[in-house]
Amino acid sequence: MKNFKQLDLVDEIISLDDQRRSTQTNMDNIAAEANSAAKQIGDFMRNGKKEEAEVLKAKTGTWKEDIKNFGEQLGAIEEALQQKLVLLPNLPHHTVPVGLTPDDNEIVLEHGDKPVLADNAMPHWELAAKYNLIDFELGVKITGAGFPVYKNKGAKLQRALINYFIDEAEKAGYSEVVVPLLVNEASGFGTGQLPDKEGQMYFVGLDNLFLIPTAEVPITNLYRDVILKADEVPVKNCGYTPCFRREAGSYGAHVRGLNRLHQFDKVEIVQVEHPDKSYETLEKMSLHVQGLLQKLGLPYRVLRLCGGDMGFASALTYDMETWSAAQQRWLEVSSVSNFETFQSNRLKLRFRNAEGKTQLAHTLNGSALALPRIVATLLENNQTENGIKVPEVLVPYTKFDWIN
RNA sequence: GGAGAGGUGUCUGAGUGGUCGAAAGAGCACGCCUGGAAAGUGUGUAUACGCCAAAAGUGUAUCGAGGGUUCGAAUCCCUCCCUCUCCGCCA
């Protein structure tokens, strides 16, 4: 169960839906009468039967009135219904653990050995300063806290990771897209950020646009109001974007360095899938993310989020965390979710099924991967007396194998 | 930012008050034709919601969005949004 305590809400929704249906039936019946009368009037006029036409015309007044009234009622009911419907979180998958806090998350697996560091090992923010990789103060000057400036090999490492992740995603069959970083309200609604997480996004008031908190928003919204042909499913996209999050109210020791930023880089994978295959696909996406972590040589664990810790829109979420050896804690670096029809219902994203009928598709997405905490653990876990060893898979991208 | 043009189905594109959910063509699907294909030919080809146990069927709505005029609107009027062209500015 998600942390959902409004069971009355469901009853209200059902009752509103009943009202909606009966009101529409009434309105449709009257409209049908009025329409056929209008046709008859047309006939009469053409055949010169003016009196008959006038008689019929006189009767249309009350219909018009009734249609208008029912229409207003229907509009009000639909609006009320929509307002309630939007408050309904997604239904958790049956494998989602019951629970309210992160402590109730299920540890699915743990992979790799936690490195044992020397006594004088440093957390990544000290390493970043020592090797002149990241300048947090400079970011404060030009923007504010949480907007770091990457320099030298730190900057190169960012680009290397982005390109590496994109290449790996393409190898796995995802086709790359470059998308807008500002989205409109409809897009925010489509993927479920609005109205739920309004305060999480930066808002450009002058133009009524939101800075994206994740590439999920623009990429998934590519398929808003789309009916896919049967052979176009699944859709597999990947994309790199910076992500912007206000992170209002989260301050303290756990947000030092790269642990929590207002702007960060991420490669996202997104799929639009047939409902019968979406959970199989979720596992594959999880394996793709795990593969990246393995190739980077990072110890990680996979969590199955409990109902209370899961997002509003998700039916099942896996979080991947890497072990940050200097901080001695797990850092979330990816979140892979199946939204089933929650997003597609809002997006009106459908496909044509075997019977040729339109059906809501399932949407999924995952970080593959989010950079800052990957950088943090890479720096910390790979530190030696001689500098920081770059993972082999990245060397073709960085063109250097040591940071020193 | 200034001036103009325009938004119709998967696409092109006709339609200036009734017989228009919408001509025609293209595309697509299925059939015929063919040794096979092309060509040709025939049929079909929007979405949502409602009624119905369901299918069949049927009702309503939708020609950018919202409102108005009218017995009746793709067509007339108003407001808004968007796109394109030219000029200006500019990576």
CSV table of C-alpha atoms (C1' of nucleotides) in Angstrom, one decimal:
chain,number,residue,atom,x,y,z
A,1,MET,CA,0.0,0.0,0.0
A,2,LYS,CA,1.2,3.5,-0.8
A,3,ASN,CA,0.9,6.1,1.9
A,4,PHE,CA,-2.6,6.7,0.7
A,5,LYS,CA,-5.1,7.4,3.4
A,6,GLN,CA,-8.1,8.8,1.5
A,7,LEU,CA,-10.3,5.9,0.8
A,8,ASP,CA,-13.4,8.2,0.7
A,9,LEU,CA,-11.8,9.6,-2.4
A,10,VAL,CA,-12.5,6.5,-4.3
A,11,ASP,CA,-16.1,6.5,-3.3
A,12,GLU,CA,-16.5,10.1,-4.4
A,13,ILE,CA,-14.9,9.3,-7.7
A,14,ILE,CA,-17.3,6.4,-8.4
A,15,SER,CA,-20.3,8.6,-7.5
A,16,LEU,CA,-19.1,11.4,-9.7
A,17,ASP,CA,-18.6,9.0,-12.5
A,18,ASP,CA,-22.2,7.8,-12.2
A,19,GLN,CA,-23.4,11.3,-12.3
A,20,ARG,CA,-21.3,12.0,-15.3
A,21,ARG,CA,-22.8,9.1,-17.2
A,22,SER,CA,-26.4,9.8,-16.5
A,23,THR,CA,-26.0,13.5,-17.3
A,24,GLN,CA,-24.4,12.7,-20.6
A,25,THR,CA,-27.2,10.2,-21.4
A,26,ASN,CA,-29.8,12.9,-20.8
A,27,MET,CA,-28.0,15.5,-22.7
A,28,ASP,CA,-27.3,13.2,-25.7
A,29,ASN,CA,-30.9,12.2,-25.9
A,30,ILE,CA,-32.1,15.8,-26.1
A,31,ALA,CA,-29.3,16.7,-28.5
A,32,ALA,CA,-30.4,13.8,-30.8
A,33,GLU,CA,-34.0,15.2,-30.8
A,34,ALA,CA,-32.8,18.7,-31.6
A,35,ASN,CA,-30.5,17.5,-34.3
A,36,SER,CA,-33.2,15.6,-36.1
A,37,ALA,CA,-35.6,18.5,-35.8
A,38,ALA,CA,-33.0,20.8,-37.3
A,39,LYS,CA,-32.7,18.4,-40.3
A,40,GLN,CA,-36.5,18.4,-40.7
A,41,ILE,CA,-36.6,22.1,-40.7
A,42,GLY,CA,-34.0,22.1,-43.4
A,43,ASP,CA,-36.2,19.8,-45.4
A,44,PHE,CA,-39.3,21.9,-44.9
A,45,MET,CA,-37.5,25.0,-45.9
A,46,ARG,CA,-36.2,23.5,-49.1
A,47,ASN,CA,-39.6,22.2,-50.0
A,48,GLY,CA,-41.3,25.5,-49.2
A,49,LYS,CA,-43.2,24.3,-46.2
A,50,LYS,CA,-42.6,27.4,-44.2
A,51,GLU,CA,-45.4,26.9,-41.7
A,52,GLU,CA,-44.3,23.4,-40.7
A,53,ALA,CA,-40.8,24.7,-40.2
A,54,GLU,CA,-42.0,27.5,-38.0
A,55,VAL,CA,-43.9,25.1,-35.8
A,56,LEU,CA,-40.9,23.0,-35.3
A,57,LYS,CA,-38.7,26.0,-34.7
A,58,ALA,CA,-40.8,27.0,-31.8
A,59,LYS,CA,-40.1,23.8,-30.1
A,60,THR,CA,-36.4,24.0,-30.2
A,61,GLY,CA,-36.2,26.7,-27.6
A,62,THR,CA,-36.6,24.4,-24.6
A,63,TRP,CA,-34.2,21.8,-26.0
A,64,LYS,CA,-31.6,24.4,-26.4
A,65,GLU,CA,-32.0,25.5,-22.9
A,66,ASP,CA,-31.9,21.9,-21.6
A,67,ILE,CA,-28.8,21.1,-23.6
A,68,LYS,CA,-27.1,24.2,-22.3
A,69,ASN,CA,-28.0,23.3,-18.7
A,70,PHE,CA,-27.0,19.7,-19.0
A,71,GLY,CA,-23.8,20.8,-20.7
A,72,GLU,CA,-22.9,23.1,-17.8
A,73,GLN,CA,-23.7,20.3,-15.3
A,74,LEU,CA,-21.6,17.9,-17.2
A,75,GLY,CA,-18.7,20.3,-17.4
A,76,ALA,CA,-18.8,20.9,-13.6
A,77,ILE,CA,-19.0,17.2,-12.9
A,78,GLU,CA,-16.2,16.4,-15.2
A,79,GLU,CA,-14.0,19.0,-13.7
A,80,ALA,CA,-14.7,17.8,-10.2
A,81,LEU,CA,-14.0,14.3,-11.3
A,82,GLN,CA,-10.8,15.3,-12.9
A,83,GLN,CA,-9.7,17.1,-9.8
A,84,LYS,CA,-10.2,14.0,-7.7
A,85,LEU,CA,-8.8,11.6,-10.2
A,86,VAL,CA,-5.6,13.6,-10.3
A,87,LEU,CA,-5.1,13.0,-6.6
A,88,LEU,CA,-5.1,9.3,-7.0
A,89,PRO,CA,-1.5,7.8,-6.9
A,90,ASN,CA,-0.6,4.8,-9.0
A,91,LEU,CA,-1.5,1.4,-7.7
A,92,PRO,CA,1.6,-0.5,-6.5
A,93,HIS,CA,2.5,-3.8,-8.2
A,94,HIS,CA,1.8,-6.9,-6.0
A,95,THR,CA,5.6,-7.3,-5.4
A,96,VAL,CA,6.0,-3.9,-3.8
A,97,PRO,CA,6.9,-4.3,-0.1
A,98,VAL,CA,4.5,-2.9,2.5
A,99,GLY,CA,6.0,0.0,4.4
A,100,LEU,CA,6.2,3.7,4.9
A,101,THR,CA,9.9,4.7,5.2
A,102,PRO,CA,13.1,3.8,3.4
A,103,ASP,CA,13.8,1.3,6.1
A,104,ASP,CA,11.1,-0.8,4.7
A,105,ASN,CA,12.7,-1.0,1.3
A,106,GLU,CA,13.6,-4.5,0.2
A,107,ILE,CA,17.3,-5.2,-0.6
A,108,VAL,CA,17.1,-7.3,-3.7
A,109,LEU,CA,20.8,-7.9,-4.2
A,110,GLU,CA,24.2,-6.5,-3.3
A,111,HIS,CA,27.0,-6.8,-5.8
A,112,GLY,CA,30.8,-6.2,-5.5
A,113,ASP,CA,33.1,-5.7,-2.5
A,114,LYS,CA,33.2,-2.5,-0.6
A,115,PRO,CA,36.7,-1.2,-1.0
A,116,VAL,CA,38.7,-0.7,2.2
A,117,LEU,CA,40.4,2.7,2.1
A,118,ALA,CA,43.5,4.0,3.8
A,119,ASP,CA,43.1,5.9,7.0
A,120,ASN,CA,43.9,9.2,5.4
A,121,ALA,CA,41.3,8.6,2.6
A,122,MET,CA,39.3,11.7,1.7
A,123,PRO,CA,35.6,12.3,0.8
A,124,HIS,CA,35.1,13.3,-2.8
A,125,TRP,CA,34.7,17.1,-2.0
A,126,GLU,CA,38.2,17.1,-0.6
A,127,LEU,CA,39.5,15.1,-3.5
A,128,ALA,CA,37.8,17.4,-5.9
A,129,ALA,CA,39.6,20.3,-4.3
A,130,LYS,CA,42.9,18.6,-4.1
A,131,TYR,CA,43.0,17.7,-7.8
A,132,ASN,CA,41.2,20.9,-8.9
A,133,LEU,CA,38.3,19.0,-10.4
A,134,ILE,CA,35.3,20.8,-9.1
A,135,ASP,CA,34.9,24.3,-7.7
A,136,PHE,CA,31.8,24.6,-5.5
A,137,GLU,CA,32.5,28.1,-4.3
A,138,LEU,CA,32.8,29.4,-7.8
A,139,GLY,CA,29.3,27.9,-8.5
A,140,VAL,CA,28.0,29.8,-5.5
A,141,LYS,CA,29.3,33.0,-6.9
A,142,ILE,CA,27.7,32.7,-10.2
A,143,THR,CA,24.5,31.0,-9.2
A,144,GLY,CA,24.3,29.6,-5.7
A,145,ALA,CA,24.8,26.5,-3.6
A,146,GLY,CA,24.3,23.3,-5.5
A,147,PHE,CA,25.6,24.5,-8.9
A,148,PRO,CA,29.1,23.3,-9.1
A,149,VAL,CA,31.7,24.3,-11.6
A,150,TYR,CA,33.7,21.4,-13.1
A,151,LYS,CA,37.2,22.1,-14.2
A,152,ASN,CA,40.1,20.4,-15.9
A,153,LYS,CA,40.0,16.6,-15.6
A,154,GLY,CA,36.8,17.1,-13.6
A,155,ALA,CA,35.1,18.6,-16.7
A,156,LYS,CA,36.5,16.0,-19.0
A,157,LEU,CA,35.3,13.2,-16.7
A,158,GLN,CA,31.7,14.6,-17.0
A,159,ARG,CA,31.8,14.5,-20.8
A,160,ALA,CA,33.4,11.1,-20.7
A,161,LEU,CA,30.7,9.6,-18.5
A,162,ILE,CA,27.9,11.2,-20.6
A,163,ASN,CA,29.3,9.8,-23.8
A,164,TYR,CA,30.0,6.5,-22.3
A,165,PHE,CA,26.5,6.1,-21.0
A,166,ILE,CA,24.9,7.2,-24.2
A,167,ASP,CA,27.0,4.8,-26.2
A,168,GLU,CA,26.1,1.9,-23.9
A,169,ALA,CA,22.4,2.8,-24.2
A,170,GLU,CA,22.6,2.8,-27.9
A,171,LYS,CA,24.3,-0.6,-27.8
A,172,ALA,CA,21.3,-1.7,-25.8
A,173,GLY,CA,19.0,-0.5,-28.6
A,174,TYR,CA,17.9,2.9,-27.3
A,175,SER,CA,18.0,5.7,-29.9
A,176,GLU,CA,19.3,9.0,-28.7
A,177,VAL,CA,17.2,12.1,-28.6
A,178,VAL,CA,18.2,15.7,-27.7
A,179,VAL,CA,15.2,17.4,-26.1
A,180,PRO,CA,14.2,20.8,-24.7
A,181,LEU,CA,15.2,21.6,-21.2
A,182,LEU,CA,12.2,23.8,-20.6
A,183,VAL,CA,8.7,22.2,-20.7
A,184,ASN,CA,5.2,23.6,-20.6
A,185,GLU,CA,2.5,22.7,-18.1
A,186,ALA,CA,0.9,20.0,-20.2
A,187,SER,CA,4.2,18.1,-20.3
A,188,GLY,CA,4.6,18.4,-16.5
A,189,PHE,CA,1.2,17.1,-16.1
A,190,GLY,CA,1.7,14.2,-18.6
A,191,THR,CA,4.5,12.5,-16.6
A,192,GLY,CA,2.9,13.3,-13.3
A,193,GLN,CA,5.2,16.0,-11.9
A,194,LEU,CA,2.2,18.4,-11.9
A,195,PRO,CA,0.3,19.0,-9.8
A,196,ASP,CA,2.0,16.7,-7.3
A,197,LYS,CA,5.6,18.1,-7.3
A,198,GLU,CA,5.1,21.7,-8.2
A,199,GLY,CA,7.6,22.9,-5.7
A,200,GLN,CA,10.3,20.6,-6.9
A,201,MET,CA,10.7,22.4,-10.3
A,202,TYR,CA,12.2,25.7,-11.2
A,203,PHE,CA,9.6,27.8,-12.9
A,204,VAL,CA,10.1,30.5,-15.5
A,205,GLY,CA,7.1,32.7,-14.8
A,206,LEU,CA,7.5,35.1,-17.6
A,207,ASP,CA,7.0,32.3,-20.2
A,208,ASN,CA,5.1,29.8,-18.0
A,209,LEU,CA,7.7,27.1,-18.5
A,210,PHE,CA,9.4,24.7,-16.1
A,211,LEU,CA,13.0,23.6,-16.1
A,212,ILE,CA,13.1,19.9,-16.3
A,213,PRO,CA,13.8,17.9,-13.2
A,214,THR,CA,14.7,14.9,-15.3
A,215,ALA,CA,14.8,14.0,-19.0
A,216,GLU,CA,11.9,11.7,-18.4
A,217,VAL,CA,9.6,14.7,-18.8
A,218,PRO,CA,10.4,15.8,-22.3
A,219,ILE,CA,11.3,12.4,-23.6
A,220,THR,CA,8.2,10.7,-22.4
A,221,ASN,CA,6.1,13.6,-23.6
A,222,LEU,CA,7.4,13.1,-27.1
A,223,TYR,CA,4.6,10.5,-27.2
A,224,ARG,CA,1.9,12.6,-25.7
A,225,ASP,CA,-1.3,12.3,-27.8
A,226,VAL,CA,0.2,9.6,-29.9
A,227,ILE,CA,-1.3,6.4,-31.1
A,228,LEU,CA,1.5,4.0,-31.9
A,229,LYS,CA,1.2,1.3,-34.6
A,230,ALA,CA,1.5,-2.2,-33.3
A,231,ASP,CA,5.0,-2.6,-34.8
A,232,GLU,CA,6.2,0.7,-33.3
A,233,VAL,CA,6.1,-0.8,-29.8
A,234,PRO,CA,8.3,-0.9,-27.8
A,235,VAL,CA,9.8,2.6,-28.2
A,236,LYS,CA,13.3,2.9,-26.7
A,237,ASN,CA,14.8,6.3,-26.3
A,238,CYS,CA,17.8,7.6,-24.4
A,239,GLY,CA,19.0,11.1,-23.9
A,240,TYR,CA,21.4,13.2,-21.9
A,241,THR,CA,20.2,16.4,-20.2
A,242,PRO,CA,21.1,18.5,-17.3
A,243,CYS,CA,18.4,18.2,-14.6
A,244,PHE,CA,17.2,21.0,-12.3
A,245,ARG,CA,15.7,20.5,-8.9
A,246,ARG,CA,14.9,23.0,-6.3
A,247,GLU,CA,15.3,20.4,-3.5
A,248,ALA,CA,13.5,22.8,-1.2
A,249,GLY,CA,14.1,22.0,2.5
A,250,SER,CA,16.9,19.5,2.1
A,251,TYR,CA,20.0,20.8,3.8
A,252,GLY,CA,22.6,19.3,6.2
A,253,ALA,CA,25.5,17.0,6.3
A,254,HIS,CA,24.2,14.6,3.7
A,255,VAL,CA,24.1,17.2,1.0
A,256,ARG,CA,27.8,18.1,0.9
A,257,GLY,CA,29.8,18.1,-2.2
A,258,LEU,CA,28.1,16.2,-5.0
A,259,ASN,CA,25.6,14.4,-2.9
A,260,ARG,CA,22.7,16.6,-3.7
A,261,LEU,CA,22.7,19.3,-6.3
A,262,HIS,CA,20.3,21.8,-7.9
A,263,GLN,CA,21.7,21.1,-11.3
A,264,PHE,CA,23.2,17.8,-12.4
A,265,ASP,CA,23.8,15.7,-15.5
A,266,LYS,CA,22.0,12.5,-16.2
A,267,VAL,CA,21.5,10.1,-19.0
A,268,GLU,CA,18.0,8.7,-19.0
A,269,ILE,CA,16.5,5.6,-20.7
A,270,VAL,CA,12.8,5.6,-21.5
A,271,GLN,CA,10.6,2.9,-23.0
A,272,VAL,CA,7.0,2.7,-24.2
A,273,GLU,CA,6.0,-0.9,-23.9
A,274,HIS,CA,3.2,-3.3,-24.4
A,275,PRO,CA,1.4,-4.0,-21.0
A,276,ASP,CA,2.1,-7.7,-21.3
A,277,LYS,CA,5.9,-7.1,-21.5
A,278,SER,CA,6.5,-4.1,-19.3
A,279,TYR,CA,7.7,-6.0,-16.2
A,280,GLU,CA,10.0,-8.1,-18.2
A,281,THR,CA,11.3,-4.8,-19.7
A,282,LEU,CA,11.7,-3.3,-16.3
A,283,GLU,CA,14.0,-6.2,-15.3
A,284,LYS,CA,16.0,-5.6,-18.5
A,285,MET,CA,16.4,-1.9,-17.7
A,286,SER,CA,17.5,-2.8,-14.3
A,287,LEU,CA,20.1,-5.2,-15.7
A,288,HIS,CA,21.3,-2.5,-18.1
A,289,VAL,CA,21.9,-0.1,-15.2
A,290,GLN,CA,23.6,-2.8,-13.2
A,291,GLY,CA,25.8,-3.6,-16.1
A,292,LEU,CA,27.0,0.0,-16.2
A,293,LEU,CA,27.9,-0.1,-12.5
A,294,GLN,CA,29.7,-3.4,-12.9
A,295,LYS,CA,31.7,-2.1,-15.8
A,296,LEU,CA,32.7,1.0,-13.8
A,297,GLY,CA,33.7,-1.4,-11.0
A,298,LEU,CA,31.4,0.2,-8.4
A,299,PRO,CA,29.9,-1.9,-5.6
A,300,TYR,CA,26.2,-1.5,-5.6
A,301,ARG,CA,22.9,-2.8,-4.3
A,302,VAL,CA,19.4,-2.9,-5.7
A,303,LEU,CA,16.4,-1.9,-3.7
A,304,ARG,CA,12.8,-2.6,-4.3
A,305,LEU,CA,11.1,0.5,-2.9
A,306,CYS,CA,8.3,0.0,-0.5
A,307,GLY,CA,4.9,1.6,-1.0
A,308,GLY,CA,5.6,4.6,1.2
A,309,ASP,CA,8.9,5.4,-0.4
A,310,MET,CA,7.8,5.0,-4.0
A,311,GLY,CA,6.9,8.0,-6.2
A,312,PHE,CA,3.3,9.1,-6.8
A,313,ALA,CA,3.3,7.9,-10.4
A,314,SER,CA,5.1,4.6,-10.1
A,315,ALA,CA,3.8,1.0,-9.8
A,316,LEU,CA,7.2,-0.5,-9.1
A,317,THR,CA,10.6,1.1,-8.6
A,318,TYR,CA,14.1,-0.2,-8.2
A,319,ASP,CA,16.7,2.1,-6.8
A,320,MET,CA,20.4,1.4,-7.4
A,321,GLU,CA,22.8,2.6,-4.8
A,322,THR,CA,26.6,2.7,-5.0
A,323,TRP,CA,28.8,2.3,-1.9
A,324,SER,CA,30.6,5.5,-1.2
A,325,ALA,CA,33.7,4.2,0.6
A,326,ALA,CA,34.9,7.5,2.1
A,327,GLN,CA,31.5,8.6,3.3
A,328,GLN,CA,30.6,5.0,4.4
A,329,ARG,CA,27.1,5.2,3.0
A,330,TRP,CA,25.0,4.1,0.1
A,331,LEU,CA,24.3,6.8,-2.6
A,332,GLU,CA,21.3,6.5,-4.9
A,333,VAL,CA,22.5,6.7,-8.5
A,334,SER,CA,19.6,5.4,-10.4
A,335,SER,CA,15.9,4.8,-10.1
A,336,VAL,CA,14.1,2.5,-12.6
A,337,SER,CA,10.3,2.5,-12.6
A,338,ASN,CA,7.4,1.0,-14.4
A,339,PHE,CA,4.5,3.5,-14.5
A,340,GLU,CA,2.1,1.1,-16.2
A,341,THR,CA,-0.7,3.2,-17.6
A,342,PHE,CA,-0.4,6.0,-15.0
A,343,GLN,CA,1.5,8.3,-17.3
A,344,SER,CA,0.0,7.1,-20.6
A,345,ASN,CA,-3.5,7.8,-19.3
A,346,ARG,CA,-2.5,11.4,-18.7
A,347,LEU,CA,-0.5,11.6,-21.9
A,348,LYS,CA,-3.2,9.9,-24.0
A,349,LEU,CA,-0.4,7.6,-25.2
A,350,ARG,CA,-1.9,4.6,-26.9
A,351,PHE,CA,-1.0,1.8,-29.2
A,352,ARG,CA,-3.1,-0.4,-31.5
A,353,ASN,CA,-3.4,-3.8,-30.1
A,354,ALA,CA,-3.8,-7.2,-31.8
A,355,GLU,CA,-7.5,-6.6,-32.3
A,356,GLY,CA,-6.8,-3.2,-33.9
A,357,LYS,CA,-8.3,-1.3,-30.9
A,358,THR,CA,-6.5,1.5,-29.1
A,359,GLN,CA,-5.1,0.6,-25.7
A,360,LEU,CA,-3.0,2.6,-23.2
A,361,ALA,CA,0.6,1.7,-23.4
A,362,HIS,CA,2.9,1.2,-20.4
A,363,THR,CA,5.8,3.7,-19.8
A,364,LEU,CA,9.0,3.0,-18.0
A,365,ASN,CA,12.2,5.0,-17.4
A,366,GLY,CA,15.4,4.9,-15.5
A,367,SER,CA,18.6,6.8,-14.9
A,368,ALA,CA,21.5,5.3,-16.8
A,369,LEU,CA,23.0,7.0,-15.0
A,370,ALA,CA,23.0,10.1,-12.9
A,371,LEU,CA,26.5,11.6,-12.9
A,372,PRO,CA,27.3,13.4,-9.6
A,373,ARG,CA,27.1,10.5,-7.2
A,374,ILE,CA,28.8,8.3,-9.7
A,375,VAL,CA,31.6,10.8,-9.8
A,376,ALA,CA,31.6,11.0,-6.0
A,377,THR,CA,32.0,7.2,-5.6
A,378,LEU,CA,34.5,6.9,-8.4
A,379,LEU,CA,36.7,9.5,-6.8
A,380,GLU,CA,36.4,8.1,-3.4
A,381,ASN,CA,36.6,4.4,-4.1
A,382,ASN,CA,39.5,4.7,-6.6
A,383,GLN,CA,41.7,7.0,-4.7
A,384,THR,CA,45.3,5.9,-4.1
A,385,GLU,CA,48.5,7.5,-2.9
A,386,ASN,CA,49.3,8.2,-6.6
A,387,GLY,CA,46.1,9.7,-7.5
A,388,ILE,CA,42.7,8.5,-8.7
A,389,LYS,CA,42.5,5.6,-11.1
A,390,VAL,CA,40.1,6.0,-14.0
A,391,PRO,CA,38.0,2.9,-14.7
A,392,GLU,CA,39.3,1.2,-17.9
A,393,VAL,CA,36.0,1.5,-19.8
A,394,LEU,CA,36.2,5.3,-19.4
A,395,VAL,CA,39.8,5.7,-20.6
A,396,PRO,CA,38.8,5.8,-24.3
A,397,TYR,CA,36.6,8.7,-23.4
A,398,THR,CA,38.7,10.6,-21.0
A,399,LYS,CA,42.0,9.9,-22.8
A,400,PHE,CA,43.8,9.8,-19.4
A,401,ASP,CA,43.9,6.9,-16.9
A,402,TRP,CA,44.9,8.8,-13.8
A,403,ILE,CA,43.8,11.9,-12.1
A,404,ASN,CA,46.7,13.2,-10.2
B,1,G,C1',9.8,43.3,-31.6
B,2,G,C1',7.0,45.2,-36.6
B,3,A,C1',4.0,43.6,-41.0
B,4,G,C1',1.3,39.8,-43.5
B,5,A,C1',-0.7,34.7,-44.3
B,6,G,C1',-2.7,30.5,-42.4
B,7,G,C1',-4.4,26.4,-38.9
B,8,U,C1',-9.5,20.6,-42.0
B,9,G,C1',-8.6,13.2,-41.1
B,10,U,C1',-1.9,9.4,-41.4
B,11,C,C1',-0.4,13.1,-45.3
B,12,U,C1',-1.6,16.5,-49.5
B,13,G,C1',-5.9,19.2,-50.2
B,14,A,C1',-11.4,20.7,-51.4
B,15,G,C1',-15.2,22.7,-48.9
B,16,U,C1',-18.1,30.4,-47.2
B,17,G,C1',-24.8,28.3,-43.5
B,18,G,C1',-28.5,22.5,-44.0
B,19,U,C1',-28.1,16.5,-47.7
B,20,C,C1',-20.5,17.5,-44.1
B,21,G,C1',-17.3,13.1,-39.9
B,22,A,C1',-16.3,16.0,-43.9
B,23,A,C1',-14.9,15.7,-51.7
B,24,A,C1',-10.6,14.0,-54.3
B,25,G,C1',-5.8,12.1,-54.3
B,26,A,C1',-1.8,9.7,-51.7
B,27,G,C1',-0.6,6.3,-48.0
B,28,C,C1',-2.0,2.0,-45.3
B,29,A,C1',-4.9,-2.9,-44.7
B,30,C,C1',-7.4,-6.8,-47.0
B,31,G,C1',-9.3,-9.2,-51.7
B,32,C,C1',-9.0,-9.9,-57.1
B,33,C,C1',-5.6,-10.0,-61.0
B,34,U,C1',-0.1,-12.1,-61.7
B,35,G,C1',4.5,-17.6,-62.0
B,36,G,C1',6.1,-13.5,-58.5
B,37,A,C1',6.1,-8.3,-58.3
B,38,A,C1',4.7,-3.7,-60.4
B,39,A,C1',0.6,-1.7,-62.7
B,40,G,C1',-4.6,-2.2,-62.7
B,41,U,C1',-9.0,-3.1,-59.9
B,42,G,C1',-12.6,-3.7,-55.6
B,43,U,C1',-13.5,-2.9,-50.5
B,44,G,C1',-12.1,-0.8,-46.1
B,45,U,C1',-9.3,2.9,-43.4
B,46,A,C1',-10.3,9.0,-37.1
B,47,U,C1',-10.9,9.6,-31.8
B,48,A,C1',-13.5,10.1,-27.3
B,49,C,C1',-17.7,9.4,-24.4
B,50,G,C1',-22.7,7.4,-23.7
B,51,C,C1',-26.7,3.5,-24.3
B,52,C,C1',-26.6,-2.1,-24.7
B,53,A,C1',-24.7,-8.2,-20.5
B,54,A,C1',-21.6,-8.1,-24.8
B,55,A,C1',-21.1,-8.1,-30.1
B,56,A,C1',-24.0,-6.0,-33.7
B,57,G,C1',-25.9,-1.6,-33.6
B,58,U,C1',-27.0,3.2,-32.2
B,59,G,C1',-26.6,8.4,-29.8
B,60,U,C1',-23.5,12.6,-28.8
B,61,A,C1',-19.1,15.4,-29.4
B,62,U,C1',-14.8,16.7,-32.2
B,63,C,C1',-12.4,20.5,-39.0
B,64,G,C1',-6.2,24.7,-33.5
B,65,A,C1',-8.9,26.1,-28.2
B,66,G,C1',-12.9,28.7,-25.9
B,67,G,C1',-17.2,31.6,-26.3
B,68,G,C1',-21.3,33.9,-29.5
B,69,U,C1',-25.1,34.3,-33.6
B,70,U,C1',-28.7,30.6,-35.8
B,71,C,C1',-33.9,25.9,-35.8
B,72,G,C1',-29.0,24.4,-38.0
B,73,A,C1',-21.8,26.3,-38.1
B,74,A,C1',-15.7,23.4,-40.8
B,75,U,C1',-18.3,27.7,-43.1
B,76,C,C1',-20.5,34.0,-40.0
B,77,C,C1',-18.8,37.1,-35.3
B,78,C,C1',-15.5,37.7,-30.8
B,79,U,C1',-11.2,36.2,-27.7
B,80,C,C1',-7.0,33.3,-27.1
B,81,C,C1',-3.1,29.8,-28.7
B,82,C,C1',0.0,28.0,-32.4
B,83,U,C1',2.6,27.8,-37.3
B,84,C,C1',4.6,29.9,-41.6
B,85,U,C1',6.6,34.2,-44.7
B,86,C,C1',9.0,39.1,-44.9
B,87,C,C1',11.6,43.0,-41.9
B,88,G,C1',14.5,43.9,-37.4
B,89,C,C1',17.9,41.6,-33.7
B,90,C,C1',21.0,37.5,-32.8
B,91,A,C1',24.2,32.4,-31.0
